GROMACS .gro file of C-alpha atoms in nm:
model
  377
    1LYS     CA    1   1.163  -1.965   5.804
    2PHE     CA    2   1.243  -1.672   5.989
    3TYR     CA    3   1.496  -1.577   5.770
    4GLN     CA    4   1.277  -1.719   5.478
    5HIS     CA    5   0.995  -1.517   5.504
    6ALA     CA    6   1.265  -1.209   5.588
    7THR     CA    7   1.413  -1.260   5.251
    8THR     CA    8   1.092  -1.291   5.094
    9GLU     CA    9   0.935  -0.999   5.200
   10ALA     CA   10   1.310  -0.812   5.157
   11SER     CA   11   1.241  -0.907   4.752
   12GLN     CA   12   0.896  -0.815   4.772
   13ALA     CA   13   0.957  -0.452   4.938
   14THR     CA   14   1.273  -0.441   4.607
   15LEU     CA   15   1.050  -0.505   4.309
   16ALA     CA   16   0.749  -0.239   4.408
   17SER     CA   17   1.072   0.010   4.498
   18VAL     CA   18   1.107  -0.060   4.097
   19SER     CA   19   0.803  -0.154   3.992
   20PRO     CA   20   0.705   0.125   3.647
   21VAL     CA   21   0.513   0.430   3.726
   22PHE     CA   22   0.219   0.572   3.506
   23ALA     CA   23   0.105   0.872   3.478
   24VAL     CA   24  -0.242   0.828   3.511
   25MET     CA   25  -0.541   1.084   3.353
   26LYS     CA   26  -0.886   0.928   3.443
   27LEU     CA   27  -1.193   1.036   3.294
   28ASP     CA   28  -1.567   0.947   3.458
   29LYS     CA   29  -1.893   0.962   3.271
   30GLU     CA   30  -1.923   1.356   3.292
   31GLY     CA   31  -1.620   1.441   3.150
   32ASN     CA   32  -1.443   1.571   3.478
   33THR     CA   33  -1.064   1.468   3.445
   34THR     CA   34  -0.806   1.408   3.712
   35TYR     CA   35  -0.412   1.327   3.692
   36PHE     CA   36  -0.176   1.133   3.930
   37GLU     CA   37   0.109   0.906   3.897
   38LYS     CA   38   0.086   0.517   4.022
   39LYS     CA   39   0.294   0.273   4.049
   40LYS     CA   40   0.220  -0.081   3.878
   41THR     CA   41   0.176  -0.302   4.127
   42GLU     CA   42  -0.052  -0.042   4.304
   43LEU     CA   43  -0.253   0.021   3.984
   44TYR     CA   44  -0.323  -0.388   3.907
   45GLN     CA   45  -0.432  -0.475   4.227
   46GLU     CA   46  -0.714  -0.200   4.231
   47LEU     CA   47  -0.847  -0.243   3.923
   48GLY     CA   48  -0.866  -0.634   4.036
   49LEU     CA   49  -0.621  -0.719   3.763
   50GLN     CA   50  -0.313  -0.928   3.711
   51ALA     CA   51   0.041  -0.821   3.653
   52ARG     CA   52   0.059  -0.922   3.303
   53ASP     CA   53  -0.282  -0.745   3.238
   54LEU     CA   54  -0.099  -0.391   3.209
   55ARG     CA   55   0.254  -0.492   3.015
   56PHE     CA   56   0.014  -0.422   2.660
   57GLN     CA   57   0.253  -0.678   2.495
   58HIS     CA   58   0.082  -0.600   2.178
   59LEU     CA   59   0.013  -0.276   1.958
   60MET     CA   60  -0.345  -0.346   1.886
   61SER     CA   61  -0.564  -0.510   2.142
   62ILE     CA   62  -0.913  -0.537   2.289
   63ALA     CA   63  -0.942  -0.714   2.571
   64THR     CA   64  -1.160  -0.778   2.868
   65ARG     CA   65  -1.057  -0.891   3.255
   66ASN     CA   66  -1.276  -0.893   3.559
   67ASN     CA   67  -1.554  -0.631   3.407
   68ARG     CA   68  -1.327  -0.418   3.291
   69ILE     CA   69  -1.172  -0.378   2.899
   70ILE     CA   70  -0.801  -0.325   2.814
   71MET     CA   71  -0.705  -0.143   2.511
   72ARG     CA   72  -0.429  -0.093   2.310
   73MET     CA   73  -0.423   0.126   1.996
   74GLU     CA   74  -0.058   0.162   1.928
   75PHE     CA   75   0.043   0.502   2.203
   76LEU     CA   76  -0.242   0.440   2.332
   77LYS     CA   77  -0.290   0.262   2.640
   78ALA     CA   78  -0.609   0.232   2.879
   79VAL     CA   79  -0.853   0.061   3.085
   80ILE     CA   80  -1.210   0.092   3.096
   81THR     CA   81  -1.496   0.019   3.390
   82PRO     CA   82  -1.838   0.121   3.373
   83GLU     CA   83  -1.742   0.375   3.611
   84PHE     CA   84  -1.476   0.548   3.460
   85LEU     CA   85  -1.167   0.565   3.230
   86LEU     CA   86  -0.832   0.546   3.249
   87ILE     CA   87  -0.507   0.645   3.016
   88LEU     CA   88  -0.215   0.498   3.086
   89ASP     CA   89   0.101   0.689   2.969
   90TYR     CA   90  -0.083   1.004   2.852
   91ARG     CA   91   0.221   1.243   2.815
   92ASN     CA   92   0.293   1.174   2.477
   93LEU     CA   93   0.311   1.456   2.237
   94ASN     CA   94   0.092   1.241   1.971
   95LEU     CA   95  -0.151   1.249   2.231
   96GLU     CA   96  -0.170   1.583   2.390
   97HIS     CA   97  -0.388   1.733   2.130
   98TRP     CA   98  -0.736   1.438   2.189
   99LEU     CA   99  -0.666   1.394   2.515
  100PHE     CA  100  -0.755   1.775   2.637
  101ASN     CA  101  -0.942   1.891   2.341
  102GLU     CA  102  -1.196   1.629   2.244
  103LEU     CA  103  -1.175   1.323   2.508
  104ALA     CA  104  -1.346   1.467   2.791
  105SER     CA  105  -1.652   1.586   2.563
  106GLN     CA  106  -1.698   1.273   2.323
  107LEU     CA  107  -1.672   1.086   2.708
  108ALA     CA  108  -1.983   1.335   2.824
  109GLY     CA  109  -2.179   1.259   2.551
  110GLU     CA  110  -2.170   1.577   2.339
  111GLY     CA  111  -2.252   1.511   1.933
  112GLN     CA  112  -2.429   1.200   2.005
  113LEU     CA  113  -2.640   1.151   1.735
  114VAL     CA  114  -2.850   0.777   1.951
  115THR     CA  115  -3.166   0.902   2.069
  116TYR     CA  116  -3.088   0.737   2.438
  117SER     CA  117  -2.842   0.750   2.619
  118LEU     CA  118  -2.560   0.425   2.566
  119PRO     CA  119  -2.411   0.320   2.861
  120PHE     CA  120  -1.982   0.477   2.950
  121GLU     CA  121  -1.811   0.209   2.774
  122PHE     CA  122  -1.983   0.275   2.459
  123ARG     CA  123  -1.882   0.603   2.504
  124ALA     CA  124  -1.505   0.526   2.548
  125ILE     CA  125  -1.480   0.272   2.297
  126GLU     CA  126  -1.637   0.460   2.032
  127ALA     CA  127  -1.417   0.811   2.107
  128ILE     CA  128  -1.032   0.535   2.169
  129LEU     CA  129  -1.177   0.347   1.788
  130GLN     CA  130  -1.240   0.744   1.656
  131TYR     CA  131  -0.881   0.839   1.760
  132ARG     CA  132  -0.738   0.552   1.630
  133ILE     CA  133  -0.962   0.594   1.266
  134SER     CA  134  -0.883   0.957   1.224
  135LYS     CA  135  -0.478   0.881   1.242
  136LEU     CA  136  -0.486   0.629   0.982
  137GLN     CA  137  -0.707   0.820   0.774
  138GLY     CA  138  -0.464   1.142   0.821
  139ARG     CA  139  -0.183   0.885   0.765
  140LEU     CA  140  -0.410   0.799   0.392
  141ASN     CA  141  -0.455   1.127   0.328
  142THR     CA  142  -0.095   1.259   0.353
  143LEU     CA  143   0.070   0.978   0.158
  144GLN     CA  144  -0.180   0.961  -0.111
  145PRO     CA  145  -0.122   1.363  -0.304
  146GLN     CA  146   0.233   1.291  -0.251
  147ILE     CA  147   0.206   0.961  -0.430
  148LEU     CA  148  -0.027   1.052  -0.711
  149GLU     CA  149   0.215   1.356  -0.766
  150THR     CA  150   0.565   1.098  -0.783
  151LEU     CA  151   0.395   0.929  -1.030
  152GLU     CA  152   0.267   1.189  -1.249
  153ALA     CA  153   0.648   1.293  -1.292
  154LEU     CA  154   0.795   0.931  -1.315
  155VAL     CA  155   0.520   0.850  -1.601
  156ASP     CA  156   0.576   1.134  -1.825
  157PRO     CA  157   0.702   1.014  -2.168
  158LYS     CA  158   0.851   1.309  -2.266
  159LEU     CA  159   1.159   1.200  -2.008
  160LEU     CA  160   1.419   1.029  -2.155
  161SER     CA  161   1.572   0.916  -1.783
  162VAL     CA  162   1.439   0.894  -1.473
  163ASP     CA  163   1.492   1.109  -1.210
  164ARG     CA  164   1.631   0.896  -0.929
  165SER     CA  165   1.491   1.194  -0.694
  166LYS     CA  166   1.189   1.118  -0.737
  167LEU     CA  167   1.231   0.754  -0.724
  168HIS     CA  168   1.381   0.816  -0.375
  169ILE     CA  169   1.067   0.934  -0.300
  170LEU     CA  170   0.802   0.742  -0.422
  171LEU     CA  171   1.084   0.432  -0.227
  172GLN     CA  172   1.015   0.614   0.134
  173ASN     CA  173   0.637   0.690   0.044
  174GLY     CA  174   0.583   0.305  -0.095
  175LYS     CA  175   0.769   0.207   0.244
  176SER     CA  176   0.486   0.397   0.462
  177LEU     CA  177   0.225   0.307   0.242
  178SER     CA  178   0.334  -0.099   0.328
  179GLU     CA  179   0.338   0.002   0.711
  180LEU     CA  180  -0.021   0.143   0.677
  181GLU     CA  181  -0.173  -0.141   0.527
  182THR     CA  182  -0.028  -0.367   0.780
  183ASP     CA  183  -0.119  -0.087   1.041
  184LEU     CA  184  -0.458  -0.125   0.888
  185LYS     CA  185  -0.500  -0.541   0.883
  186VAL     CA  186  -0.398  -0.536   1.216
  187PHE     CA  187  -0.660  -0.279   1.271
  188LYS     CA  188  -0.971  -0.551   1.099
  189GLU     CA  189  -0.832  -0.818   1.269
  190THR     CA  190  -0.887  -0.673   1.589
  191ILE     CA  191  -1.187  -0.611   1.549
  192LEU     CA  192  -1.318  -0.951   1.327
  193GLU     CA  193  -1.162  -1.158   1.647
  194ILE     CA  194  -1.443  -0.990   1.838
  195LEU     CA  195  -1.718  -1.003   1.627
  196ASP     CA  196  -1.685  -1.376   1.521
  197GLU     CA  197  -1.749  -1.457   1.913
  198GLU     CA  198  -2.031  -1.379   2.068
  199GLU     CA  199  -1.949  -1.449   2.414
  200LEU     CA  200  -1.681  -1.154   2.353
  201ILE     CA  201  -1.941  -0.908   2.266
  202GLU     CA  202  -2.147  -0.971   2.544
  203GLU     CA  203  -1.839  -0.966   2.763
  204LEU     CA  204  -1.730  -0.607   2.679
  205CYS     CA  205  -2.112  -0.453   2.761
  206LEU     CA  206  -1.973  -0.422   3.109
  207SER     CA  207  -2.276  -0.201   3.265
  208LYS     CA  208  -2.541  -0.498   3.179
  209TRP     CA  209  -2.344  -0.707   3.436
  210THR     CA  210  -2.328  -0.422   3.671
  211ASP     CA  211  -2.610  -0.151   3.633
  212PRO     CA  212  -2.941  -0.327   3.699
  213GLN     CA  213  -3.120  -0.080   3.498
  214VAL     CA  214  -2.904  -0.173   3.213
  215PHE     CA  215  -2.986  -0.500   3.225
  216GLU     CA  216  -3.360  -0.431   3.246
  217GLU     CA  217  -3.318  -0.262   2.898
  218SER     CA  218  -3.115  -0.495   2.753
  219THR     CA  219  -3.418  -0.754   2.820
  220SER     CA  220  -3.670  -0.544   2.782
  221GLY     CA  221  -3.616  -0.477   2.370
  222ILE     CA  222  -3.262  -0.248   2.365
  223ASP     CA  223  -3.039  -0.479   2.347
  224HIS     CA  224  -2.683  -0.386   2.389
  225ALA     CA  225  -2.438  -0.631   2.302
  226GLU     CA  226  -2.608  -0.615   1.928
  227GLU     CA  227  -2.525  -0.204   1.976
  228MET     CA  228  -2.215  -0.306   2.058
  229GLU     CA  229  -2.120  -0.527   1.765
  230LEU     CA  230  -2.295  -0.305   1.527
  231LEU     CA  231  -2.025  -0.024   1.656
  232LEU     CA  232  -1.762  -0.259   1.570
  233GLU     CA  233  -1.893  -0.334   1.256
  234ASN     CA  234  -1.922   0.025   1.178
  235TYR     CA  235  -1.541   0.098   1.238
  236TYR     CA  236  -1.446  -0.239   1.062
  237ARG     CA  237  -1.620  -0.119   0.768
  238GLN     CA  238  -1.422   0.240   0.779
  239ALA     CA  239  -1.099   0.057   0.779
  240GLU     CA  240  -1.163  -0.151   0.490
  241ASP     CA  241  -1.294   0.115   0.289
  242LEU     CA  242  -0.894   0.248   0.387
  243ALA     CA  243  -0.774  -0.049   0.378
  244ASN     CA  244  -0.886  -0.030  -0.027
  245GLU     CA  245  -0.774   0.300  -0.094
  246ALA     CA  246  -0.466   0.242   0.024
  247ARG     CA  247  -0.496  -0.104  -0.179
  248GLU     CA  248  -0.533   0.117  -0.519
  249LEU     CA  249  -0.238   0.342  -0.420
  250ARG     CA  250  -0.105   0.003  -0.427
  251VAL     CA  251  -0.238  -0.089  -0.750
  252LEU     CA  252  -0.104   0.233  -0.902
  253ILE     CA  253   0.281   0.257  -0.804
  254ASP     CA  254   0.258  -0.121  -0.937
  255ASP     CA  255   0.116   0.014  -1.313
  256SER     CA  256   0.326   0.305  -1.291
  257GLU     CA  257   0.606   0.106  -1.243
  258SER     CA  258   0.519  -0.107  -1.556
  259ILE     CA  259   0.487   0.229  -1.735
  260VAL     CA  260   0.797   0.343  -1.671
  261PHE     CA  261   1.024   0.016  -1.717
  262ILE     CA  262   0.781   0.020  -2.063
  263ASN     CA  263   0.950   0.364  -2.186
  264LEU     CA  264   1.281   0.311  -2.082
  265ASP     CA  265   1.229  -0.012  -2.335
  266SER     CA  266   1.148   0.153  -2.563
  267HIS     CA  267   1.425   0.466  -2.521
  268ARG     CA  268   1.670   0.172  -2.505
  269ASN     CA  269   1.521   0.011  -2.885
  270VAL     CA  270   1.557   0.312  -3.004
  271MET     CA  271   1.909   0.396  -2.909
  272MET     CA  272   1.977   0.026  -2.978
  273ARG     CA  273   1.860   0.031  -3.315
  274LEU     CA  274   2.029   0.425  -3.397
  275ASN     CA  275   2.359   0.190  -3.274
  276LEU     CA  276   2.274  -0.079  -3.499
  277GLN     CA  277   2.224   0.178  -3.804
  278LEU     CA  278   2.553   0.411  -3.767
  279THR     CA  279   2.762   0.041  -3.719
  280MET     CA  280   2.585  -0.074  -4.031
  281GLY     CA  281   2.691   0.239  -4.228
  282THR     CA  282   3.075   0.207  -4.078
  283PHE     CA  283   3.098  -0.140  -4.200
  284SER     CA  284   2.967  -0.007  -4.578
  285LEU     CA  285   3.228   0.249  -4.553
  286SER     CA  286   3.541   0.025  -4.472
  287LEU     CA  287   3.406  -0.230  -4.726
  288PHE     CA  288   3.429   0.002  -5.038
  289GLY     CA  289   3.686   0.233  -4.809
  290LEU     CA  290   3.918  -0.066  -4.887
  291ILE     CA  291   3.974   0.072  -5.267
  292GLY     CA  292   4.102   0.351  -5.160
  293VAL     CA  293   4.367   0.233  -4.951
  294ALA     CA  294   4.497   0.005  -5.252
  295PHE     CA  295   4.485   0.286  -5.432
  296GLY     CA  296   4.687   0.476  -5.167
  297MET     CA  297   4.978   0.213  -5.131
  298ASN     CA  298   5.371   0.371  -5.315
  299LEU     CA  299   5.273   0.066  -5.535
  300GLU     CA  300   5.271   0.260  -5.934
  301SER     CA  301   5.071   0.152  -6.210
  302SER     CA  302   4.939   0.354  -6.559
  303LEU     CA  303   4.566   0.466  -6.371
  304GLU     CA  304   4.737   0.700  -6.110
  305GLU     CA  305   4.837   0.911  -6.469
  306ASP     CA  306   4.465   0.933  -6.578
  307PRO     CA  307   4.287   1.266  -6.352
  308ARG     CA  308   3.985   1.126  -6.427
  309ILE     CA  309   4.046   0.808  -6.202
  310PHE     CA  310   3.994   0.917  -5.897
  311TRP     CA  311   3.647   1.080  -5.962
  312LEU     CA  312   3.536   0.737  -6.085
  313VAL     CA  313   3.713   0.578  -5.763
  314THR     CA  314   3.608   0.778  -5.534
  315GLY     CA  315   3.178   0.772  -5.685
  316ILE     CA  316   3.243   0.414  -5.673
  317MET     CA  317   3.325   0.374  -5.315
  318PHE     CA  318   3.005   0.649  -5.185
  319LEU     CA  319   2.812   0.475  -5.450
  320GLY     CA  320   2.850   0.098  -5.302
  321SER     CA  321   2.883   0.238  -4.957
  322GLY     CA  322   2.558   0.378  -5.004
  323LEU     CA  323   2.429   0.115  -5.164
  324ILE     CA  324   2.509  -0.178  -4.901
  325TRP     CA  325   2.350   0.046  -4.591
  326ARG     CA  326   2.083   0.096  -4.788
  327ARG     CA  327   2.055  -0.309  -4.841
  328LEU     CA  328   2.116  -0.346  -4.498
  329LEU     CA  329   1.911  -0.116  -4.341
  330SER     CA  330   1.599  -0.313  -4.585
  331PHE     CA  331   1.648  -0.620  -4.430
  332LEU     CA  332   1.711  -0.494  -4.085
  333GLY     CA  333   1.378  -0.330  -4.128
  334ARG     CA  334   1.207  -0.628  -4.267
  335HIS     CA  335   1.303  -0.854  -3.994
  336LEU     CA  336   1.183  -0.618  -3.744
  337GLU     CA  337   0.826  -0.574  -3.875
  338PRO     CA  338   0.537  -0.857  -3.724
  339PRO     CA  339   0.433  -1.111  -3.926
  340LEU     CA  340   0.135  -1.077  -4.100
  341PRO     CA  341  -0.205  -1.280  -3.986
  342PRO     CA  342  -0.137  -1.692  -4.145
  343HIS     CA  343  -0.381  -1.674  -4.461
  344VAL     CA  344  -0.718  -1.919  -4.495
  345ARG     CA  345  -0.696  -2.191  -4.745
  346LEU     CA  346  -1.025  -2.419  -4.846
  347LYS     CA  347  -1.001  -2.766  -4.833
  348LYS     CA  348  -1.110  -2.939  -5.177
  349SER     CA  349  -1.333  -3.223  -5.024
  350GLN     CA  350  -1.611  -2.979  -5.004
  351PRO     CA  351  -1.893  -2.944  -5.202
  352THR     CA  352  -1.906  -2.650  -5.478
  353ALA     CA  353  -2.171  -2.514  -5.296
  354GLY     CA  354  -2.065  -2.463  -5.004
  355ARG     CA  355  -1.721  -2.365  -5.147
  356VAL     CA  356  -1.850  -2.102  -5.241
  357GLU     CA  357  -2.068  -1.943  -4.949
  358ILE     CA  358  -1.760  -2.022  -4.709
  359LYS     CA  359  -1.527  -1.880  -4.956
  360ASN     CA  360  -1.759  -1.518  -4.971
  361HIS     CA  361  -1.799  -1.552  -4.626
  362LEU     CA  362  -1.408  -1.603  -4.546
  363LYS     CA  363  -1.324  -1.337  -4.771
  364ALA     CA  364  -1.542  -1.089  -4.542
  365GLU     CA  365  -1.344  -1.201  -4.219
  366THR     CA  366  -1.037  -1.183  -4.369
  367PHE     CA  367  -1.116  -0.823  -4.542
  368GLY     CA  368  -1.283  -0.729  -4.169
  369LEU     CA  369  -0.906  -0.948  -4.004
  370SER     CA  370  -0.650  -0.684  -4.224
  371ARG     CA  371  -0.860  -0.400  -4.162
  372SER     CA  372  -0.780  -0.416  -3.791
  373THR     CA  373  -0.430  -0.545  -3.853
  374LEU     CA  374  -0.381  -0.200  -4.078
  375THR     CA  375  -0.563  -0.032  -3.790
  376ASN     CA  376  -0.375  -0.176  -3.494
  377GLN     CA  377  -0.037  -0.152  -3.727
   0.00000   0.00000   0.00000
């Protein structure tokens, strides 16, 4: 037993020695900031949490544990209590400007639009959600002009070929747009899961269950759960607006791809038609060139003694080739033209008066149809 107890203590000491160390940034209600490093085991014991609560398995999540709010917004890992906010692993290049220049003033309540002071967790949640939305908005603002510029260059009908560099840029921007759409979808789903459950909204109001003054305010008419719901709905709508803009860009990309394919098909059809016309011309010349081949053989006849026969045979060759080529081109054009609309025929079983009225009516319709057909052609 003594050996097992010693082994257990040694294993615990070994796990404590290899446990990860968090670089923690602590901000209180007044915006005062302190920095320190603490092991994971010590941190979750002080906060009254479990080890699994600080693993941050998902890239985006909002959960409550033991009157604590645990948030993860991509690189941002935060633990919110009614008294302070902890930012874990804050040494990140993407977070420095926001952490050191904006977060403290937001937590202190500067620039608050409401007429009364909300609890601390409201300001912390709003600051983190605002940071995430601003990051997504910045990514969209970067992608939108690049995509529009690339599409404008690709859709130009004067181009006979597509610039591969533009297609490569469009492919990269399309991938970035897909990643942005995925992040927006995850953000909306995370907030929607909370909005669908009233108990989760109540759990986010930490001060309501710890501060008697806040509890009295909530019972006297200021419902903090409704304020939290409005706060989350606000950022859900902002994410929905960004998702709609990203969706419009996706539709533009799909439509532009269709236009590019139509332009390429049009140019390809022109080249195929030109190739077919040249093939017909070659066939016509070859057909009547047999006459010249026959006269070019080393055989004697009475025709080669006449000086006018050369011009006669040459004229017949060119004239016959031209007529055959013209005939083939007219045949090609006749089969490539769109079919005419079918004619309307009247039944003989109709009365005479009704037949005249219907005939006049159909004449008017046929006249309008022919005018519209000519206009479309």
